[in-house]
Tab-separated table of C-alpha atoms in Angstrom:
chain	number	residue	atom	x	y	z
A	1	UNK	CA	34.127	0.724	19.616
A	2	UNK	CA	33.355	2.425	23.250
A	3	UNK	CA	31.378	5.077	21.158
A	4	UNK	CA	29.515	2.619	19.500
A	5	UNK	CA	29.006	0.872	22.527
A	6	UNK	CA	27.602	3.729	24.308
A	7	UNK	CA	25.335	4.130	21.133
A	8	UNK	CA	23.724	1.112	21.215
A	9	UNK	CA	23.121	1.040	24.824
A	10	UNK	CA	21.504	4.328	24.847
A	11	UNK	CA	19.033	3.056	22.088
A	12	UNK	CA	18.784	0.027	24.088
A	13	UNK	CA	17.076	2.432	26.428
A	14	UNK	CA	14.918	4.273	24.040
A	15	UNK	CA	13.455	0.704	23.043
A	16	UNK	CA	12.836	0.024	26.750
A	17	UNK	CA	11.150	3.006	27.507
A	18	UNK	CA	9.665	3.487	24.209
A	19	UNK	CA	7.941	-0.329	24.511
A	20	UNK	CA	6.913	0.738	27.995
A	21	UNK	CA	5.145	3.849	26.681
A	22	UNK	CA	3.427	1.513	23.240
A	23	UNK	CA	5.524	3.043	20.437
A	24	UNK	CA	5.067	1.744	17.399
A	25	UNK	CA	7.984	2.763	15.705
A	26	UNK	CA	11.203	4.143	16.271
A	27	UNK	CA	13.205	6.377	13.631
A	28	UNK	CA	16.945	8.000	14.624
A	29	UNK	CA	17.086	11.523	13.416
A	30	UNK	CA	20.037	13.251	14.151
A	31	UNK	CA	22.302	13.734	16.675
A	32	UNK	CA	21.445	10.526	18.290
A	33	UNK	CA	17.888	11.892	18.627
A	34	UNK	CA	15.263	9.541	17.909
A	35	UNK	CA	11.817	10.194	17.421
A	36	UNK	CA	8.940	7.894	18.229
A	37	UNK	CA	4.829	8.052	17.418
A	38	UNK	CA	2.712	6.652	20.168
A	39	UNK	CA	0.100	3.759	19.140
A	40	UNK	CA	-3.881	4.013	19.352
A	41	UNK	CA	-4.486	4.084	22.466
A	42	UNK	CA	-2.457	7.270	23.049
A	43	UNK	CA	-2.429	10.396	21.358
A	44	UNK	CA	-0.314	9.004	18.329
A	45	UNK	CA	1.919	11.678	18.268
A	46	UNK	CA	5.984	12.477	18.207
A	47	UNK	CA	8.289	12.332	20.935
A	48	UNK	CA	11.504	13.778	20.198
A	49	UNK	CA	13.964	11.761	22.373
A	50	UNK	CA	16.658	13.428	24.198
A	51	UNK	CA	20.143	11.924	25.220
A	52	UNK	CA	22.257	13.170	28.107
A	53	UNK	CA	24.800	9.865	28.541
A	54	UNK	CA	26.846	12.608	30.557
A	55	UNK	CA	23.824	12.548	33.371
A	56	UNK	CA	22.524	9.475	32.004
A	57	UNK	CA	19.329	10.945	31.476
A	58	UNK	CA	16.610	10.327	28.459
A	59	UNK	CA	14.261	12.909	28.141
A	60	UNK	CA	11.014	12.969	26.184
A	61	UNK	CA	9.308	16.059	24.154
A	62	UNK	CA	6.376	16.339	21.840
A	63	UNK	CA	7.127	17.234	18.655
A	64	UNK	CA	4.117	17.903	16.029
A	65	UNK	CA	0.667	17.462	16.297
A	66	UNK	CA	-1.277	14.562	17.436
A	67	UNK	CA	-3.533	12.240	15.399
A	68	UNK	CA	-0.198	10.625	13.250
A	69	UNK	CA	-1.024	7.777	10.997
A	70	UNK	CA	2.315	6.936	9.713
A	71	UNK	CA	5.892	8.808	9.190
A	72	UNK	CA	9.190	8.615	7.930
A	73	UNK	CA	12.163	10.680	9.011
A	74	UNK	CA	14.709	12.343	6.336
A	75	UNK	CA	18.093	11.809	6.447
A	76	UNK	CA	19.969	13.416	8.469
A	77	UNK	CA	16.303	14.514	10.626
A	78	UNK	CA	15.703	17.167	7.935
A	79	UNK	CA	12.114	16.854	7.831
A	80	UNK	CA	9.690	14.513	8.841
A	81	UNK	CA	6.521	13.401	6.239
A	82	UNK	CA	3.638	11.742	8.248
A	83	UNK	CA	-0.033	10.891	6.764
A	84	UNK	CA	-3.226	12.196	8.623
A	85	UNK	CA	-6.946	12.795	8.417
A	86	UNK	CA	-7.289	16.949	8.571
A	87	UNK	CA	-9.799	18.108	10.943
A	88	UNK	CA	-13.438	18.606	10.238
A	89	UNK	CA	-16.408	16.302	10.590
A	90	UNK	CA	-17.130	15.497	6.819
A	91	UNK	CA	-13.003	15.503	5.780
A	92	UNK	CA	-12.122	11.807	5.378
A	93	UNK	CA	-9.356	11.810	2.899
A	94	UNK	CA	-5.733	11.031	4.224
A	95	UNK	CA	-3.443	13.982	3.609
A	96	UNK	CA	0.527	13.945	3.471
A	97	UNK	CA	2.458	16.765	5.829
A	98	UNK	CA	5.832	18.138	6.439
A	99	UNK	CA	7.445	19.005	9.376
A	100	UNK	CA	10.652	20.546	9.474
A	101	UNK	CA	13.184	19.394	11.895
A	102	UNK	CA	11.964	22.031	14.933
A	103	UNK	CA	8.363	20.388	14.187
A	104	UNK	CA	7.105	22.967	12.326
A	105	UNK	CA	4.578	22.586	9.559
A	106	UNK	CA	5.857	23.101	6.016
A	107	UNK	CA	4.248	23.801	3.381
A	108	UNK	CA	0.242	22.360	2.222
A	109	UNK	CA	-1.272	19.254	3.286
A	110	UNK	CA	-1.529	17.250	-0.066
A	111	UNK	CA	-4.428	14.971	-0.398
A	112	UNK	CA	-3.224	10.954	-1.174
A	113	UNK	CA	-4.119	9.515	-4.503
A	114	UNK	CA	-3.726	6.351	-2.881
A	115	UNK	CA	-6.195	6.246	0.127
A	116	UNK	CA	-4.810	5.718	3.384
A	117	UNK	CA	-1.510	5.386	3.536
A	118	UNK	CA	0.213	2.286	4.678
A	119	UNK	CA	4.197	3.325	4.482
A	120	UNK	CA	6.237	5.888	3.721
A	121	UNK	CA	9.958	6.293	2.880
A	122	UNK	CA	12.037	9.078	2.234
A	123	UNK	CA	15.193	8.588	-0.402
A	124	UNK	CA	18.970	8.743	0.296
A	125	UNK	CA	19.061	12.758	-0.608
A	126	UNK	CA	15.567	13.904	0.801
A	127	UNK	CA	14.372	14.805	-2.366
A	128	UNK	CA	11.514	11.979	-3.240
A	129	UNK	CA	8.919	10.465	-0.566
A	130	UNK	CA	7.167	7.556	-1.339
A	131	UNK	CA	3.809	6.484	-0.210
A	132	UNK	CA	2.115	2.853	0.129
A	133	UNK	CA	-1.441	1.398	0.207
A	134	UNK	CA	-2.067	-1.794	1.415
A	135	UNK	CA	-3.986	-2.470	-1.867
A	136	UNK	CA	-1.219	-2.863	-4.021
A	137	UNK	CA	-0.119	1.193	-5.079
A	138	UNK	CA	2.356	3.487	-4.446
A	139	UNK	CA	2.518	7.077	-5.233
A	140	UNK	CA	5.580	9.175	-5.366
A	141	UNK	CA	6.352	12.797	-4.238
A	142	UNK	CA	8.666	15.060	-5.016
A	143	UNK	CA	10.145	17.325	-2.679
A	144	UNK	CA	10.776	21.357	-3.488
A	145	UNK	CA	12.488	23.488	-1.383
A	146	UNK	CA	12.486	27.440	-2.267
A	147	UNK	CA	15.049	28.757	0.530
A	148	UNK	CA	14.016	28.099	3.979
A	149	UNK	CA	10.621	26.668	2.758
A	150	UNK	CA	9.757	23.190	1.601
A	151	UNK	CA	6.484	21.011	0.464
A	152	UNK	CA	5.588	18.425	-1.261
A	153	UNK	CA	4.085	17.674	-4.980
A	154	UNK	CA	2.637	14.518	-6.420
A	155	UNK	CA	4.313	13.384	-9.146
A	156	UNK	CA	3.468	9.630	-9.879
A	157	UNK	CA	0.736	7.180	-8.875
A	158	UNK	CA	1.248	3.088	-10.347
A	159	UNK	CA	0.560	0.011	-9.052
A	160	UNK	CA	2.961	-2.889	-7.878
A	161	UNK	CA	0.831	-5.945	-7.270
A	162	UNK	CA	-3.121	-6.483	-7.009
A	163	UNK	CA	-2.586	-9.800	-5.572
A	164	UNK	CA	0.600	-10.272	-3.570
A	165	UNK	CA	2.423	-9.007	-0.787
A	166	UNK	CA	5.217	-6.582	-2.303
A	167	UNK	CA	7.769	-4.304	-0.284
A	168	UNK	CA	9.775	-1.440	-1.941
A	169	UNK	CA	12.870	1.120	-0.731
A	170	UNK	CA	14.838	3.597	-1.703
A	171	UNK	CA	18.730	2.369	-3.286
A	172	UNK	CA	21.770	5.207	-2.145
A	173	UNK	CA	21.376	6.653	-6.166
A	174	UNK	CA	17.735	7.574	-5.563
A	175	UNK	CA	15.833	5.307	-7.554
A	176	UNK	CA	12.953	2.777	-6.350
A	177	UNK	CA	12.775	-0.621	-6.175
A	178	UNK	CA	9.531	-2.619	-5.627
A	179	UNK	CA	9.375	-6.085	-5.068
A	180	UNK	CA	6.633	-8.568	-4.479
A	181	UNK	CA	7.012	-11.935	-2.554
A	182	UNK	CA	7.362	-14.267	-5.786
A	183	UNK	CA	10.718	-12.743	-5.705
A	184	UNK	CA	10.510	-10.278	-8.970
A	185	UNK	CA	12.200	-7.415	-8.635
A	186	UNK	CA	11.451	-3.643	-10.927
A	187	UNK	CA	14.300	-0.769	-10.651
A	188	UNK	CA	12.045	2.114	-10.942
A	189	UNK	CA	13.640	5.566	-12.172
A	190	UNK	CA	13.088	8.090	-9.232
A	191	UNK	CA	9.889	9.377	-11.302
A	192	UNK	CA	8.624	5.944	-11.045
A	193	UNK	CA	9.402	5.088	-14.673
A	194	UNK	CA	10.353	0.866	-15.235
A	195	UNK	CA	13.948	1.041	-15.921
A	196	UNK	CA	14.230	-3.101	-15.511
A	197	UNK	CA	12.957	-6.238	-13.847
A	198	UNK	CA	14.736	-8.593	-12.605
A	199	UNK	CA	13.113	-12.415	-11.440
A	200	UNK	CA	15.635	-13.137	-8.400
A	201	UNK	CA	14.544	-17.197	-8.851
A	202	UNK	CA	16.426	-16.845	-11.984
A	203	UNK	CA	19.579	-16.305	-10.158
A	204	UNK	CA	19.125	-18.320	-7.291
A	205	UNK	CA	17.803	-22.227	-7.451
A	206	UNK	CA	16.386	-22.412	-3.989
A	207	UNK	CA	14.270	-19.274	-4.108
A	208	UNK	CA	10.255	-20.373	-5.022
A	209	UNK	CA	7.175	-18.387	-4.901
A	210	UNK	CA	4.757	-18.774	-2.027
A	211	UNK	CA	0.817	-19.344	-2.397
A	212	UNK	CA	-0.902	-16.483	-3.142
A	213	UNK	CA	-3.065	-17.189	0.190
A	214	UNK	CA	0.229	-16.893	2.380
A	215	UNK	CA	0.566	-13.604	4.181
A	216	UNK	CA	3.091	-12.573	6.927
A	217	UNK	CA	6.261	-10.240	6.590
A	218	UNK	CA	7.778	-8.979	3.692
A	219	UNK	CA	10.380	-6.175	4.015
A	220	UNK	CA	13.479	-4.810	1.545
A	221	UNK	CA	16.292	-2.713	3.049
A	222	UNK	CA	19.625	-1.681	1.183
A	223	UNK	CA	22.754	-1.018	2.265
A	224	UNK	CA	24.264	2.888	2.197
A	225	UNK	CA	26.510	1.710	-0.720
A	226	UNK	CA	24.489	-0.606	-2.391
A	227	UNK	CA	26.349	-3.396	-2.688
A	228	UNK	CA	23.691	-5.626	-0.244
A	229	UNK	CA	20.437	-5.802	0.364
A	230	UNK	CA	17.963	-7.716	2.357
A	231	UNK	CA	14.631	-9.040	2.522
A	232	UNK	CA	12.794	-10.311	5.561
A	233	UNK	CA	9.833	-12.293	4.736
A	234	UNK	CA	7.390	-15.336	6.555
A	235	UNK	CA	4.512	-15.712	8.670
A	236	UNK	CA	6.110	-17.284	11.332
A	237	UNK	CA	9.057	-17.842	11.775
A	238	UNK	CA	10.553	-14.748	10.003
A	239	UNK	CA	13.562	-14.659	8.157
A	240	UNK	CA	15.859	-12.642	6.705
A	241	UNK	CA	17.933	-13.197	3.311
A	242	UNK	CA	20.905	-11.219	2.245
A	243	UNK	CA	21.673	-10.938	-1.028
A	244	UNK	CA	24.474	-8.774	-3.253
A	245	UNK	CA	23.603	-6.150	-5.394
A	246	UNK	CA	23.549	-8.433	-8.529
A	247	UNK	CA	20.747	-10.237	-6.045
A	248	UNK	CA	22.618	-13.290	-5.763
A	249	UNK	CA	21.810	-15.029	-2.666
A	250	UNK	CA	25.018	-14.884	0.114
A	251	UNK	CA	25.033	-17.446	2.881
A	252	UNK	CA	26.167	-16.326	6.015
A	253	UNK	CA	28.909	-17.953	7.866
A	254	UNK	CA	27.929	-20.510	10.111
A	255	UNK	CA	24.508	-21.173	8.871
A	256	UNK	CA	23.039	-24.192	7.224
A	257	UNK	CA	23.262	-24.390	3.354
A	258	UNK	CA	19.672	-22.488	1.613
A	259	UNK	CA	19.247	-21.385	5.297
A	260	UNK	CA	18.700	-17.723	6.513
A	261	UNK	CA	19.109	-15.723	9.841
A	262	UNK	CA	16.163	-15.634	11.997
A	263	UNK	CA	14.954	-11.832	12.158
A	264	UNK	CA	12.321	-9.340	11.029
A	265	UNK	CA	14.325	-5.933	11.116
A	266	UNK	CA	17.554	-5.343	9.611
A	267	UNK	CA	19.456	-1.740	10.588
A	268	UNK	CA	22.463	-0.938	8.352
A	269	UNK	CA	25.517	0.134	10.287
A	270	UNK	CA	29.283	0.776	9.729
A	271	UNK	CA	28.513	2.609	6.783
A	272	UNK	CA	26.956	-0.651	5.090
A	273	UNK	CA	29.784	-2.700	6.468
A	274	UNK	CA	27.537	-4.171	9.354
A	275	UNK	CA	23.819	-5.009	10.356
A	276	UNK	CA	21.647	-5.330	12.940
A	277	UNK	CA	18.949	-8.015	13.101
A	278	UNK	CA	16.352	-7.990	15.242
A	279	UNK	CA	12.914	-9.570	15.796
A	280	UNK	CA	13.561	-13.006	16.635
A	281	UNK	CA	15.959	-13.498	18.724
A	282	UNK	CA	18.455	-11.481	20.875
A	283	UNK	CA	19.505	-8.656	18.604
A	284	UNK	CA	22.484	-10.227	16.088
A	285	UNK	CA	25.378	-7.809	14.756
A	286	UNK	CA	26.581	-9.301	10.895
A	287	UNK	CA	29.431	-8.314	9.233
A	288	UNK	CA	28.884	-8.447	5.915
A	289	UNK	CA	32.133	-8.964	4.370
A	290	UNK	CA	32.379	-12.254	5.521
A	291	UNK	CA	28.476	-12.359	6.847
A	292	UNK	CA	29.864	-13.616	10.090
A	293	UNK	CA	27.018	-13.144	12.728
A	294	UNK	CA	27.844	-12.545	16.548
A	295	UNK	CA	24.723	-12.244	19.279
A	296	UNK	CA	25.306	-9.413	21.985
A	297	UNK	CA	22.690	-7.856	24.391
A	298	UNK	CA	20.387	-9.647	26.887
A	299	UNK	CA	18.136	-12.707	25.378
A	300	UNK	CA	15.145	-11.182	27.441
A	301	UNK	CA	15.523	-8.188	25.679
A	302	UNK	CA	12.698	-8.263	22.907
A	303	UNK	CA	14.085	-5.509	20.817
A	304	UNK	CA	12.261	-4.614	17.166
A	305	UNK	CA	14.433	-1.564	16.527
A	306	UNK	CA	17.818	-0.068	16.476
């Protein structure tokens, strides 16, 4: 508990400094090493975060190139895949790149089939990356490694939804599953092949479609095991549904019946045993064997990440 204490109040610190400095984002690496990309109005580049909680120092150094439109950190920091616009006056096609965990470039820059790129994820292993438009497609990548080098080739390009907001992740075995907000569900192979779909308002009464004019969050995170996962979804307030892996809806302790817990970001911990929600209120720790939800931390603390 005192280590994961001293954890959480070193990332406190990151987010701190990190929302001083405009991060958009905030991915942990390894090593307790985060790494964070800078918004528009700075260069939009990494910072590889450094933790001395023996001096109680943070320390801040650039890792990559700037001109980062989007990344996603590999397990275990392994390499990072970000989405950019090359140089040269006439090049306007968003490429993907690989940085290995020193921040050095790996292998080609591979043009997007999709356009500009709106999200990427990495899977459990490292192995696939998956890229997101905001029109509705998502293209998949596999990774090669021959010894010490590693790149990236496009394997499959299909589309999830022309008209609705949709999310999609990564489950611990590798495969993908895309969702869009009328609650359907398709377990993609890691290829991108349909393996089966699954309507979650089948399983669940008090689940119903939005209008297709609604817009706001929509956001699906699994567990390490898979045995959870959640969805955070609204335009305001935003909330954020657990469900097990059959996707039956669970109710956490202490809230209202067909009621959810207030939050936008939800960070796995405990191996899967425990969350983190964030976003809406003071950042909430659940335990998800009994979903039994406990606030800690400051309430003026307006922490998005862990």
């Amino acid at each position: 508990m005192r280590a994961l204490n001293s954890l959480l109040l070193s990332l406190l610190g990151v987010l701190t400094i990190a929302t001083g400095a405009a991060a958009q984002s905030i991915a942990v690496a390894a090593d307790d090493n985060s790494i964070a990309v800078f918004s528009d109005d700075h260069e939009r580049r990494l910072l590889r975060v450094h933790f001395d909680q023996a001096a109680g120092k943070i320390a801040f150094s650039p890792f990559g190139p700037p001109g980062i439109e989007t990344y996603a950190v590999a397990p275990k920091g392994a390499f990072v895949v970000y989405s950019a616009i090359p140089g040269g006056e006439l090049e306007r096609t968003p490429h993907l790149f690989l940085l290995d965990a020193a921040g050095h470039p790996q292998g080609k820059p591979v043009a997007s089939p999709i356009g500009a790129v709106a999200g990427l994820a990495v899977s459990p292993r490292g192995d696939w990356v998956a890229a997101s438009s905001e029109r509705g497609w998502i293209s998949l990548f596999a990774v090669e490694r021959a010894g010490q080098a590693t790149r990236l080739v496009a394997r499959a390009t299909f589309g999830v939804s022309a008209d609705r907001p949709y999310t999609y992740a990564f489950r611990p075995d590798g495969g993908l599953v895309t969702m869009t907000d009328d609650w359907v569900m398709v377990y993609r192979a890691s290829g991108g092949a349909i393996q089966r779909v699954v309507d979650l308002k089948t399983l669940n009464h008090n689940l119903e479609a939005p209008s297709r004019e609604s817009e706001g969050l929509f956001r699906l995170s699994w567990s390490p095991r898979g045995d959870r996962f959640t969805v955070s979804w609204g335009g305001g307030p935003m909330m954020t549904t657990v469900f097990d892996a059959s996707g039956r809806r669970l109710q956490p302790a202490g809230v209202p019946a067909d009621q959810d817990l207030p939050a936008t970001e939800v960070t796995f911990i405990d191996g899967g045993n425990a969350a983190i929600l964030t976003g809406m209120t003071e950042p909430v720790v659940v335990r998800m064997a009994g979903l039994a939800s406990k606030p800690f931390g400051n309430r003026e603390i307006n922490a998005t990440h862990f």
